[in-house]
Coordinates of C-alpha atoms and ligand atoms in Angstrom, one line a residue:
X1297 CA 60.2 -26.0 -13.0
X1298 CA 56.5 -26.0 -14.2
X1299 CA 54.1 -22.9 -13.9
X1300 CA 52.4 -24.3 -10.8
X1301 CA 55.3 -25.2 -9.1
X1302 CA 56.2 -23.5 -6.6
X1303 CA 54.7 -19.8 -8.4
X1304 CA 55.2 -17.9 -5.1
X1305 CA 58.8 -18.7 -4.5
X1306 CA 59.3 -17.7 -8.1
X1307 CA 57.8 -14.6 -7.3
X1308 CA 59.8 -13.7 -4.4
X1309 CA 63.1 -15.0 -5.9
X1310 CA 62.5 -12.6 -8.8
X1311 CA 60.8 -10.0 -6.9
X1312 CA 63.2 -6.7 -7.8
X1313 CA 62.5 -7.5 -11.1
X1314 CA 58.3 -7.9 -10.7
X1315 CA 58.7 -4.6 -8.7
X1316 CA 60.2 -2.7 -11.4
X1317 CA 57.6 -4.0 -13.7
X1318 CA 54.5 -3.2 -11.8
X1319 CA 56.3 0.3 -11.0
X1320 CA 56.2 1.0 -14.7
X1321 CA 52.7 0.2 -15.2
X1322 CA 52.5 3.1 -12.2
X1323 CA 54.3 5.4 -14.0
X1324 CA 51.9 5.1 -17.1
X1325 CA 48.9 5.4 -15.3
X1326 CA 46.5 8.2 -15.3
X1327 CA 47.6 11.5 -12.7
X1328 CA 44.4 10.8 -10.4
X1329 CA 45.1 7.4 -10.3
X1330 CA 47.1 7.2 -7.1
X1331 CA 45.3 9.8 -4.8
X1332 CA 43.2 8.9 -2.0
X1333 CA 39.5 8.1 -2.8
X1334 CA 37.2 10.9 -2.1
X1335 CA 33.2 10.4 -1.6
X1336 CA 32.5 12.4 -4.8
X1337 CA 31.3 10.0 -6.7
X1338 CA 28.3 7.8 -4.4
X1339 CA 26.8 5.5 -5.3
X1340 CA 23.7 5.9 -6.5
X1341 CA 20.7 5.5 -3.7
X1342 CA 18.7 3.2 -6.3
X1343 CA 21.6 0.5 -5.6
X1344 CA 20.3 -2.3 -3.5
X1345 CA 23.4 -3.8 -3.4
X1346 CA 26.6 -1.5 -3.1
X1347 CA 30.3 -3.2 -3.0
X1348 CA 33.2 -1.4 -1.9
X1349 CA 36.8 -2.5 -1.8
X1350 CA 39.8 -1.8 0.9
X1351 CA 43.3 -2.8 0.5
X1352 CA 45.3 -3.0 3.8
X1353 CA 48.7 -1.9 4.0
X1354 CA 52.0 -3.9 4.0
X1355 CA 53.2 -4.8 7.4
X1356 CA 56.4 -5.1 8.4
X1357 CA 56.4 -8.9 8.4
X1358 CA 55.2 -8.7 5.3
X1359 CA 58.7 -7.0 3.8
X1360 CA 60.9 -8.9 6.3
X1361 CA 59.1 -12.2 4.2
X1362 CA 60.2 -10.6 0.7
X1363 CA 56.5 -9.8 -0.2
X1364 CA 55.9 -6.9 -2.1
X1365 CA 52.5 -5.0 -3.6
X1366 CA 51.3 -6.3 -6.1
X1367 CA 47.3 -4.2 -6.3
X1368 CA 47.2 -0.5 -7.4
X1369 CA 44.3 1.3 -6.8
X1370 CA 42.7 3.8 -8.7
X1371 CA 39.8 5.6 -7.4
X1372 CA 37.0 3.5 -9.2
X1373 CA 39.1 1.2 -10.4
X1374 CA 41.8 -1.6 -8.6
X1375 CA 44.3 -3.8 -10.7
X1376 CA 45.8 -6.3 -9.5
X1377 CA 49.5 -7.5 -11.2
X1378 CA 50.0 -11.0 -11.4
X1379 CA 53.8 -11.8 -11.1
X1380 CA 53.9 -15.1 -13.8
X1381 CA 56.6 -16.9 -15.6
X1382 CA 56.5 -18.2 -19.3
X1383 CA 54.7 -21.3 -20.1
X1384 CA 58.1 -22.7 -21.5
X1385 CA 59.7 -22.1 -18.4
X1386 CA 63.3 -20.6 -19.8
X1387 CA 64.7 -18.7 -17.1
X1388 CA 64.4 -15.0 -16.8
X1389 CA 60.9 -15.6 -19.3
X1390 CA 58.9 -13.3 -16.9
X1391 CA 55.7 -11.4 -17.5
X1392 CA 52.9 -9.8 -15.7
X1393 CA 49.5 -9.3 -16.5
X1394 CA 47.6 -6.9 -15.1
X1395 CA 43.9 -7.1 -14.0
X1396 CA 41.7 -4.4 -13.6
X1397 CA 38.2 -3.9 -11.5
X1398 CA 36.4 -1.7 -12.3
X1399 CA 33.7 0.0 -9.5
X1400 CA 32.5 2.8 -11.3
X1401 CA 29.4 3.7 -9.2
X1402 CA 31.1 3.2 -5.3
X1403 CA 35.0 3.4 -4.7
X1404 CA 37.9 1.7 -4.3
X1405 CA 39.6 2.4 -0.8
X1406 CA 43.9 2.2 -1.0
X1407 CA 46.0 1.0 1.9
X1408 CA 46.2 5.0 2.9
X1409 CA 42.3 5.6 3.0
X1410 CA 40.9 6.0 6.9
X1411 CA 38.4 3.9 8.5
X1412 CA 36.7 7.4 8.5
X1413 CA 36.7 7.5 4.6
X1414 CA 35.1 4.2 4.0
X1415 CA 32.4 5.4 6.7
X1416 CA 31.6 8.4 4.9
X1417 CA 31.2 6.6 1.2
X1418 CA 30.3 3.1 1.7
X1419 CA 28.4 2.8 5.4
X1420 CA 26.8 6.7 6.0
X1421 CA 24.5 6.4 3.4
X1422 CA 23.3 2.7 4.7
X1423 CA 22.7 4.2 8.3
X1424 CA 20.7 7.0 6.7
X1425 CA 18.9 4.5 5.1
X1426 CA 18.3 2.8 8.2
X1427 CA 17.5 5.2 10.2
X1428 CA 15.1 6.7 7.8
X1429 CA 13.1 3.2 9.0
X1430 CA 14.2 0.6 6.5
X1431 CA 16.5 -2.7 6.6
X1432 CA 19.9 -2.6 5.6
X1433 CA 23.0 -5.0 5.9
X1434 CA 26.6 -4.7 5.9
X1435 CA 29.0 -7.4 5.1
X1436 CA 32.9 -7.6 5.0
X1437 CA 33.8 -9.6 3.2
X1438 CA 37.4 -10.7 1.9
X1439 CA 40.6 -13.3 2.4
X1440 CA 41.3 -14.5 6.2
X1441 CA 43.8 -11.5 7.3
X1442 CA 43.3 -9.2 4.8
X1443 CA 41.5 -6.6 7.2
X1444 CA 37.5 -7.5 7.7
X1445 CA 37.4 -7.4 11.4
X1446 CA 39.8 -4.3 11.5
X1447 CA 37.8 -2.8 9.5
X1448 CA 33.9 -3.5 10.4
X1449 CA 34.9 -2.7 14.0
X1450 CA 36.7 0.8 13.0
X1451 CA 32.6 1.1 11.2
X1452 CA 30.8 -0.3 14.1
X1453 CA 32.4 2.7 16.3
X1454 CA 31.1 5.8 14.1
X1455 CA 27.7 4.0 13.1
X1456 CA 26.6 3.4 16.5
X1457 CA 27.1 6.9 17.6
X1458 CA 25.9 8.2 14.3
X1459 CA 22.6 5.9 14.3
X1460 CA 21.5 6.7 18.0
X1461 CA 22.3 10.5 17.4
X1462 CA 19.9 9.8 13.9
X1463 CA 17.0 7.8 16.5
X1464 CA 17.4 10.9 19.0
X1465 CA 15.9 13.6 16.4
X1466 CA 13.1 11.2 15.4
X1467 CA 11.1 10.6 18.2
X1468 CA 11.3 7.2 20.7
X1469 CA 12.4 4.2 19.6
X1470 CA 13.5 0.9 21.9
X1471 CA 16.4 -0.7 20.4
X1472 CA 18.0 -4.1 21.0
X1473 CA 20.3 -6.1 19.5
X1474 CA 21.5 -10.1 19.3
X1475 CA 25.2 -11.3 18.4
X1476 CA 25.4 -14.8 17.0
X1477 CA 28.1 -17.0 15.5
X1478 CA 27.5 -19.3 12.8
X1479 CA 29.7 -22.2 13.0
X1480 CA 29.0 -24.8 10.2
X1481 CA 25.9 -25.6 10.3
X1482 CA 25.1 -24.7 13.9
X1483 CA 24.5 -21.6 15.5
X1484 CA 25.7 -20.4 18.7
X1485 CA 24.4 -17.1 21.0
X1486 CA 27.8 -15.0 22.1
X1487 CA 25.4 -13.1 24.7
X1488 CA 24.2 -16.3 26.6
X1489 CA 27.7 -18.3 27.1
X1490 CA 28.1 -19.8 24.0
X1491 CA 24.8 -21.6 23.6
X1492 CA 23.7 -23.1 21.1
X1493 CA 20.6 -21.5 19.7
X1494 CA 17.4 -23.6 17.5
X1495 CA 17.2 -22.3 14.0
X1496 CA 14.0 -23.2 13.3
X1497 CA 11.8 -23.5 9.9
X1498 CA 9.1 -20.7 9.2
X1499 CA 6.0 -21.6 7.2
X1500 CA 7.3 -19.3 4.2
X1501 CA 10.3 -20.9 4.5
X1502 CA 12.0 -18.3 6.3
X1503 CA 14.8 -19.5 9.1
X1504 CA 14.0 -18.0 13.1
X1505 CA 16.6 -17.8 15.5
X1506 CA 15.2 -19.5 18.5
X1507 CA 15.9 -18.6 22.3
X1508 CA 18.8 -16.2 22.0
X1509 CA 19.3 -13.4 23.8
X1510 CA 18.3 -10.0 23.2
X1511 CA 20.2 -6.9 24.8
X1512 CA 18.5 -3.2 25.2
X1513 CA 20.7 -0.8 23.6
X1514 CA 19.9 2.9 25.3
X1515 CA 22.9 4.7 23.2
X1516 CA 25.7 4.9 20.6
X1517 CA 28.4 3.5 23.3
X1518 CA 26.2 0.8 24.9
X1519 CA 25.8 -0.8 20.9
X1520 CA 29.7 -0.1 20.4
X1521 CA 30.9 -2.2 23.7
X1522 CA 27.9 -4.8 22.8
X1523 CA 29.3 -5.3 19.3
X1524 CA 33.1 -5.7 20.5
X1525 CA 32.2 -7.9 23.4
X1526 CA 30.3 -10.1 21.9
X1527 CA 33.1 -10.5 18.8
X1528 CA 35.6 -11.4 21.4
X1529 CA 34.2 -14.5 22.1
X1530 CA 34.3 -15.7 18.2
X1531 CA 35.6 -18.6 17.1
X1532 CA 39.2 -17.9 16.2
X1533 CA 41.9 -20.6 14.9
X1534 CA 45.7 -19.3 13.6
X1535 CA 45.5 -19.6 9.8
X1536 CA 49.0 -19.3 7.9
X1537 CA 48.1 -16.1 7.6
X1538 CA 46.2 -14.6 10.5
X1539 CA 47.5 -16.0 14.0
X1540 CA 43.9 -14.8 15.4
X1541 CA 42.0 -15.5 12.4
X1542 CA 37.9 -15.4 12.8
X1543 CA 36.6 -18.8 11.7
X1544 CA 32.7 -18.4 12.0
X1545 CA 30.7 -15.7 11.0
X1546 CA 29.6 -13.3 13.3
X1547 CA 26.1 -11.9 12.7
X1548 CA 25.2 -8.8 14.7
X1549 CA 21.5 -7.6 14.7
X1550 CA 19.9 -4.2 15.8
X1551 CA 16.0 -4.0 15.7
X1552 CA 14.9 -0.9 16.2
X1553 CA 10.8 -0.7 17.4
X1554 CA 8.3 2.0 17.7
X1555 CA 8.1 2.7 21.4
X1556 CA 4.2 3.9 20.9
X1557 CA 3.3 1.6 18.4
X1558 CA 5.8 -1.8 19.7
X1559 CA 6.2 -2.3 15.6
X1560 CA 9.5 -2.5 14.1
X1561 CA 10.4 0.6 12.8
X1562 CA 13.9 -0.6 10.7
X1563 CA 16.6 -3.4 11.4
X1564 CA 20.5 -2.9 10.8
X1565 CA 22.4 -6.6 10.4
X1566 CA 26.2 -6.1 10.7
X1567 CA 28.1 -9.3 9.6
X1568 CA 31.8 -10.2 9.8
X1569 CA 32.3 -13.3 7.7
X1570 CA 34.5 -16.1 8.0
X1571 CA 37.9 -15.5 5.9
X1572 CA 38.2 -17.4 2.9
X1573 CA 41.6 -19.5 2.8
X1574 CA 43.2 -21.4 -0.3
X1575 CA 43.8 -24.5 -0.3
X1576 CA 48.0 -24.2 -0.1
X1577 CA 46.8 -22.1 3.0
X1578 CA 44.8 -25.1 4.6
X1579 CA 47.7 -27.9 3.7
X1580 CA 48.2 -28.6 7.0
X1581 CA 44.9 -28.0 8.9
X1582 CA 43.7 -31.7 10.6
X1583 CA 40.4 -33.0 9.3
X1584 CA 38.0 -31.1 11.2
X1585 CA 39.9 -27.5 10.3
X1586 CA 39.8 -29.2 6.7
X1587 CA 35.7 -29.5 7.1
X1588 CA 35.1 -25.8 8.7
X1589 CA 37.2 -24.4 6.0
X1590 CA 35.2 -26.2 2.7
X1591 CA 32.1 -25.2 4.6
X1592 CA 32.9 -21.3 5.2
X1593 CA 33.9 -21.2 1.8
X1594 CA 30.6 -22.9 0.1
X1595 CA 28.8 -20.9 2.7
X1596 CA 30.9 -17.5 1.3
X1597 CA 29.3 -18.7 -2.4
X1598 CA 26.1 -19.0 -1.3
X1599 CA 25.9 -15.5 0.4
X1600 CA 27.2 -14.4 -2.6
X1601 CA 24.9 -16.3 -5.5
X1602 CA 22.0 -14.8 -3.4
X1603 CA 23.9 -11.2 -3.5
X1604 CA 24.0 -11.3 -7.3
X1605 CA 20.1 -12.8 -7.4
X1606 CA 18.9 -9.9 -5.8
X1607 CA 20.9 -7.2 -7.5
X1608 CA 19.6 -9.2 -10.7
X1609 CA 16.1 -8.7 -9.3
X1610 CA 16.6 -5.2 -8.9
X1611 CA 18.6 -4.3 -12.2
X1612 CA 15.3 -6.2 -14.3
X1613 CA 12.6 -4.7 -12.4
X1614 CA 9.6 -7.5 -13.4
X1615 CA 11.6 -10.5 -14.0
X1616 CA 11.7 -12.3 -11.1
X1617 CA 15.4 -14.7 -10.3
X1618 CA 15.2 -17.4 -8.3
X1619 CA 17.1 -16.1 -5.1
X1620 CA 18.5 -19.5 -3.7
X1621 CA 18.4 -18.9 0.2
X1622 CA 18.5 -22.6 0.8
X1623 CA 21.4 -23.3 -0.2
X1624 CA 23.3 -22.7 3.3
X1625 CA 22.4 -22.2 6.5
X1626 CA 24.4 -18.7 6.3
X1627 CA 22.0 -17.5 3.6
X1628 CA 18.2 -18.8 5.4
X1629 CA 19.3 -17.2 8.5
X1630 CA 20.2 -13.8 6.5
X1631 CA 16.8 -14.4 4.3
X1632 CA 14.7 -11.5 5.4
X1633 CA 17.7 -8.9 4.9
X1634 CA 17.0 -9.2 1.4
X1635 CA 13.5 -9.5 1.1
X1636 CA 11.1 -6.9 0.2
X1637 CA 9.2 -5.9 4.0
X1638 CA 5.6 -5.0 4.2
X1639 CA 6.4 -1.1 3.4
X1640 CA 7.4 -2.7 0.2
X1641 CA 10.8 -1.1 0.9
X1642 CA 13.5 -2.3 -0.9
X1643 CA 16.3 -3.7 1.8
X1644 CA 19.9 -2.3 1.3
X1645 CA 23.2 -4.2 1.1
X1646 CA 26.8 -2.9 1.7
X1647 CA 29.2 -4.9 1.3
X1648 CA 32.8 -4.3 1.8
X1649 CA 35.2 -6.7 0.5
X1650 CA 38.9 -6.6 1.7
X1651 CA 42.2 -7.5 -0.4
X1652 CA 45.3 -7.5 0.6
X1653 CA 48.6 -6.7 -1.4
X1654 CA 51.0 -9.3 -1.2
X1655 CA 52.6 -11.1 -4.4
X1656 CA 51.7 -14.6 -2.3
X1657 CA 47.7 -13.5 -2.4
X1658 CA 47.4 -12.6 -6.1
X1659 CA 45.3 -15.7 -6.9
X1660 CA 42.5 -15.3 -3.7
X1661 CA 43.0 -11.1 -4.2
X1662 CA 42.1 -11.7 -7.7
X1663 CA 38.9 -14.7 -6.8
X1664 CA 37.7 -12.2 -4.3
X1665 CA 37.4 -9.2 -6.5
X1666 CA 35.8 -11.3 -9.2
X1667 CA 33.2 -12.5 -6.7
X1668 CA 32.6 -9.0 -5.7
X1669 CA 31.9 -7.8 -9.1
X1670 CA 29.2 -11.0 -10.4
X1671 CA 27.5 -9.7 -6.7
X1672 CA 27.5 -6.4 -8.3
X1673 CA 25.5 -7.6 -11.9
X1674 CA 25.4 -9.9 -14.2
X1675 CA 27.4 -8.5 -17.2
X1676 CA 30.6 -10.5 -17.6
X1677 CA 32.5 -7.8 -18.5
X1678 CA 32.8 -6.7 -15.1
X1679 CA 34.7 -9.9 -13.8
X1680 CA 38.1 -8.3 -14.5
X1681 CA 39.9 -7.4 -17.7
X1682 CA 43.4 -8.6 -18.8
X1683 CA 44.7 -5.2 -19.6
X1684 CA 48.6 -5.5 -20.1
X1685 CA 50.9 -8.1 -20.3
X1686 CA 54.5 -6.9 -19.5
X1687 CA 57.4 -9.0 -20.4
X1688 CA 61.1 -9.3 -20.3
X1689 CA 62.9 -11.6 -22.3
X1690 CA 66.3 -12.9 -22.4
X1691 CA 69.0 -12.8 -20.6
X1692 CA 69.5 -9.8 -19.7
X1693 CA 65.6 -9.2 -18.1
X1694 CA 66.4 -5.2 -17.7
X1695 CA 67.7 -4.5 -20.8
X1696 CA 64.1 -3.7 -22.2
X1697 CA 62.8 -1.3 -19.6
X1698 CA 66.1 0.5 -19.4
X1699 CA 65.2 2.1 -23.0
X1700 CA 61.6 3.0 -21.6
X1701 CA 60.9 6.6 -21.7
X1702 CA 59.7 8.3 -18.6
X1703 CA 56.7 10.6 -19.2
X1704 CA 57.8 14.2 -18.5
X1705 CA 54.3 14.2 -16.3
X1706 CA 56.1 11.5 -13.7
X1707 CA 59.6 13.6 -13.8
X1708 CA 60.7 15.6 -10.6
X1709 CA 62.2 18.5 -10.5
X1710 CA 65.8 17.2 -11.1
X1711 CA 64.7 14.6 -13.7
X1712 CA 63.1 17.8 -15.5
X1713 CA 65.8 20.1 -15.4
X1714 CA 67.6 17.3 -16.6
X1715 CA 65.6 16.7 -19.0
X1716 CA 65.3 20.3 -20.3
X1717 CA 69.3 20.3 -20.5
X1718 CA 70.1 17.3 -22.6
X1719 CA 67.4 19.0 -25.5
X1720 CA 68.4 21.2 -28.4
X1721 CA 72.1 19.7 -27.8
X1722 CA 71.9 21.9 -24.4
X1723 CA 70.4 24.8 -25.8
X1724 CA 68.4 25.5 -22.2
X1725 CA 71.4 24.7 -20.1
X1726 CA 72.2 28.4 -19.7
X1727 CA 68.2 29.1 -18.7
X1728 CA 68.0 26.3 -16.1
X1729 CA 68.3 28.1 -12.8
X1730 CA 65.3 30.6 -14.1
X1731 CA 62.8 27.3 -13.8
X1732 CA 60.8 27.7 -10.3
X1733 CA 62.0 25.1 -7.6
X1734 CA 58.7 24.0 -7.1
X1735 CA 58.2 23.1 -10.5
X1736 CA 58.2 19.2 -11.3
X1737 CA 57.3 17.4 -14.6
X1738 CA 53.9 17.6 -14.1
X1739 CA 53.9 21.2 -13.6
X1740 CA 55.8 22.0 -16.6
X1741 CA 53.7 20.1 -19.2
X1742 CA 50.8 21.8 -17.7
X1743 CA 52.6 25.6 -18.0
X1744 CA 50.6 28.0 -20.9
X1745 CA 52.8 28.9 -23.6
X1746 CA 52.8 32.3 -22.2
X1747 CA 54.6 31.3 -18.6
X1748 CA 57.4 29.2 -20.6
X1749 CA 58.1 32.3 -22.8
X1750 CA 57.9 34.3 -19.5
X1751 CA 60.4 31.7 -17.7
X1752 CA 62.7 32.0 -20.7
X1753 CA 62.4 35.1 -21.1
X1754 CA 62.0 35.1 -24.5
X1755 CA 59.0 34.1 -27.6
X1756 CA 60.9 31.9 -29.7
X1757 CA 62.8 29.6 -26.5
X1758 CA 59.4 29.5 -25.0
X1759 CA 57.8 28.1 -28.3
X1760 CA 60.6 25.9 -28.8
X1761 CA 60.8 24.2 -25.5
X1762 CA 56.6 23.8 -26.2
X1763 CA 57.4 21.6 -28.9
X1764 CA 59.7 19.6 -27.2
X1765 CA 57.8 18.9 -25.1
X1766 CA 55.1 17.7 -27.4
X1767 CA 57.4 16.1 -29.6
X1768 CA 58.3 14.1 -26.2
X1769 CA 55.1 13.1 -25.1
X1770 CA 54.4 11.3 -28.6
X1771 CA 57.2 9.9 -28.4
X1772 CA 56.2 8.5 -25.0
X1773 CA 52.7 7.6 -26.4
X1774 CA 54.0 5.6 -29.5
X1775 CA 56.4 3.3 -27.1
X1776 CA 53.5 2.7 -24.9
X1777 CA 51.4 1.7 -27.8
X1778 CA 54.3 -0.6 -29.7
X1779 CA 54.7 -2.2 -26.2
X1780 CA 51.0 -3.1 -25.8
X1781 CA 51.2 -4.3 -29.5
X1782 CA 53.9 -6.6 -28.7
X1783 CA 52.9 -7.4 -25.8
X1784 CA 49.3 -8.9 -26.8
X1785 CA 51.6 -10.9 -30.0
X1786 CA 53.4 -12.2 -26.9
X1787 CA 50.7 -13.4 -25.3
X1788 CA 49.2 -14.8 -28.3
Ligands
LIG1009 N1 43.5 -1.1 6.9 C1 44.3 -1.6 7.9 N2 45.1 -0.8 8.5 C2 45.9 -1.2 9.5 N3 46.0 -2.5 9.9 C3 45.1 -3.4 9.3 C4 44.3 -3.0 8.3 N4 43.6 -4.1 7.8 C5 44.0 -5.1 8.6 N5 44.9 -4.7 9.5 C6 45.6 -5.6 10.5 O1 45.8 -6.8 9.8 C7 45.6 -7.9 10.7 C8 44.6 -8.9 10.1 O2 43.3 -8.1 10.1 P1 41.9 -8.8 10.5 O3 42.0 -9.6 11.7 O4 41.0 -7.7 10.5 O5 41.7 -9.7 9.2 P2 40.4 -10.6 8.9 O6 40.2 -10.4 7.4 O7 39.3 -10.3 9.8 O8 41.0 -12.0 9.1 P3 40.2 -13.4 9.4 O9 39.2 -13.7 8.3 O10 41.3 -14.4 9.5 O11 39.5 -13.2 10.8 C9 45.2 -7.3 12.0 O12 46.4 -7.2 12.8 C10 44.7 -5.9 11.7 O13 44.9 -5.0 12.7

């Protein structure tokens, strides 16, 4: 069986074993590693472009298919575990290497984080921006049914209200809006039936919409129902893995004018784009679902080549990148949401890029996140690092992990009291039930010296169970290090 046959089977067939693997590389991770994302770290307001990343949860069909989760998110960081076999294709030769993402300056959102939380860090600061009378754009971004629609229309919901509420203090503004679809290479005008609309060719090379309709928004709820009308009468096509999966990108903009003056005051440009698929994912699609599909995805690397461009721009203040709009019809029609307007006001971009966590996806999860990090800069060290390769060898693939020590810092409370027994040939045994219920591992490596003697009642037990624990947690350290080592001569 070669490496490209059949990969995904493989990693179903063997999937206990790729669990139990990817579980230990959870146990060895840092404490914060797992808790939900918190907006304490923003992004920094100087960022013309800002990506953020959501994982969406396992479904139900998901488990009933034997898919499991293969990305772990860290609060800046998300890895992704790719579930391989050995080149030489023994049986039970299985590894995984693990591939970490780093987004130090916005967040990473798990599959527990609220629609609510990725407002607050990644959209709030764009409406601000907005509303403060400048251009900004949203994207999501991300694999066909791995959450962009769910998740721009959760946004859509608290922006509206929150932009109109922002408008209210400020004085009188007329806002309106258009919703198109970009199909290929033609563009269509969701508020007047469908039609098609003239994109037409600006002396400065810029692309005008032509003819389509423009709605007067008077509040939050008016721009809410506008935006989920209007994306109800999208393009959709089952994919193999979205039955009602978006196949054109929707393009929702807001201009919001002066009411004195009739000058635009700022613009808001909202866009859902077409899901990337694989091509195992578009085997069976006829010609013309074969011809939509190449041309979202060369559309999708377009929008993003003209993403990294203008974060390029902004990171070399002076040197000027060629930003290639004309490369797609996607990017010339989205041309002046990155220019520079006649405030000299640098626009904003938010994009939020959506994974999903299934063994089946590794390859597009991975693509995706390395797109979203060259749209981030330039440096090549942000395109993903190979951080561990786990293996298992032989015939007996559990063998090896069986002799792994847990970290007293991942115990519970029973695994600690166990723990605490088996030292000193039982010395503690007798002292067990003196431990506070609500302790767990965590909470006993982190006990002063003073609460242990305390607990034990005595100086000298609370100083020697101190050292245990030390002596413990080098222990731990040293295997983790000896693994790496052997594991990077493995994968030599
Ligand atoms: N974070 C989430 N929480 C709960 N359900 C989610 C989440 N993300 C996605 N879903 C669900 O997953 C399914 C696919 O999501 P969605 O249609 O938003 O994907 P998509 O990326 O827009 O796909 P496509 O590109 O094919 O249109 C939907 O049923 C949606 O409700």
């Amino acid at each position: 069986m070669g490496q490209n046959i059949d990969k995904r089977s493989y990693r179903r067939e063997h999937s206990e074993l790729y669990m139990k693997l990817i579980q230990y590389y959870r146990d060895g991770m840092d404490d914060d590693a797992q808790s939900p994302t918190s907006s304490e770290q923003q992004a920094s307001s100087e960022d013309v472009v800002k990506v953020f990343i959501r994982k969406r949860p396992m479904f139900e069909r998901d488990l009933k298919a034997g898919e499991y989760d293969v990305v772990t998110c860290k609060k800046h960081d998300i890895i992704v575990h790719d579930c391989r076999m050995h080149p030489s294709m023994k049986p039970n030769l299985a590894y995984v290497e693990s591939y970490k993402f780093p987004y130090p300056n916005t967040e990473v959102f798990n599959d527990q984080s609220s629609t609510d939380q990725v407002y607050a860090s990644a959209l709030k600061p764009l409406v601000d921006y907005v509303a403060g009378g400048n251009v900004g754009t949203m994207f999501c971004f991300g694999q066909t049914g791995s959450g962009k629609t769910f998740t721009i229309t959760g946004l859509v919901k608290l922006l509206s209200k929150d932009l109109f509420t922002q408008l209210g203090k400020q004085g009188k503004f007329s806002v309106t809006a258009t919703c198109i679809e970009l199909i290929g290479e033609t563009a269509y005008d969701l508020l007047s039936d469908h039609a098609e609309v003239a994109l037409r060719e600006g002396k400065n090379g810029e692309v005008v919409i032509c003819g389509n309709k423009l709605c007067a928004l008077n509040n939050g709820s008016e721009f809410n129902e506008l935006y989920n009308y209007a994306a109800k009468l999208r393009e959709t096509h089952a994919t193999k893995v979205n039955s009602n999966s978006s196949r054109s990108h929707y393009i929702c903009r807001v201009f919001i004018d002066d009411s004195a003056t009739g000058k635009q005051f700022a613009r808001l440009t909202l866009c859902d784009l077409a899901g990337s698929e694989r091509n195992v994912d578009s085997n069976e699609h006829d010609i013309e679902r074969l011809k939509e599909t190449a041309q979202i995805n060369s559309s999708l690397m377009a929008l993003k080549e003209v993403i990294r461009c203008v974060a390029l721009n902004k990171e070399n203040e002076g040197s000027k990148v060629h930003i290639p709009f004309r490369t797609s019809k996607l990017t010339r029609v989205l041309k002046d949401c990155f220019e520079i307007d006649e405030k000299k006001k640098r626009p904003h971009t938010v994009v939020v890029a959506t994974v999903s966590p299934l063994a089946c996806d590794t390859e597009h999860t991975i693509n995706t996140l390395k797109h979203t990090c060259l749209m981030m800069s330039s440096d090549s060290n942000m395109t993903g690092e190979k951080m561990v390769v786990q293996d298992v060898l032989g015939a007996d693939p559990y063998q090896k992990k069986t002799n792994v020590l847990k970290p007293i810092a991942k115990m519970t409370y029973e695994e600690t009291l166990e723990w605490i027994g088996s030292i000193q040939k039982g010395k503690f045994k007798k002292h067990l039930t003196k431990f506070p219920t609500s302790m767990d591992g965590k909470a006993l490596s982190r006990f002063p010296d003073k609460r242990l003697q305390q607990i034990l009642g005595s100086e000298s037990l609370g100083l020697d169970l101190r050292k245990e624990i030390m002596n413990y947690t080098d222990k731990c350290n040293q295997q983790k290090k000896q693994q790496a080592e052997e594991n990077r001569n493995l994968s030599k």
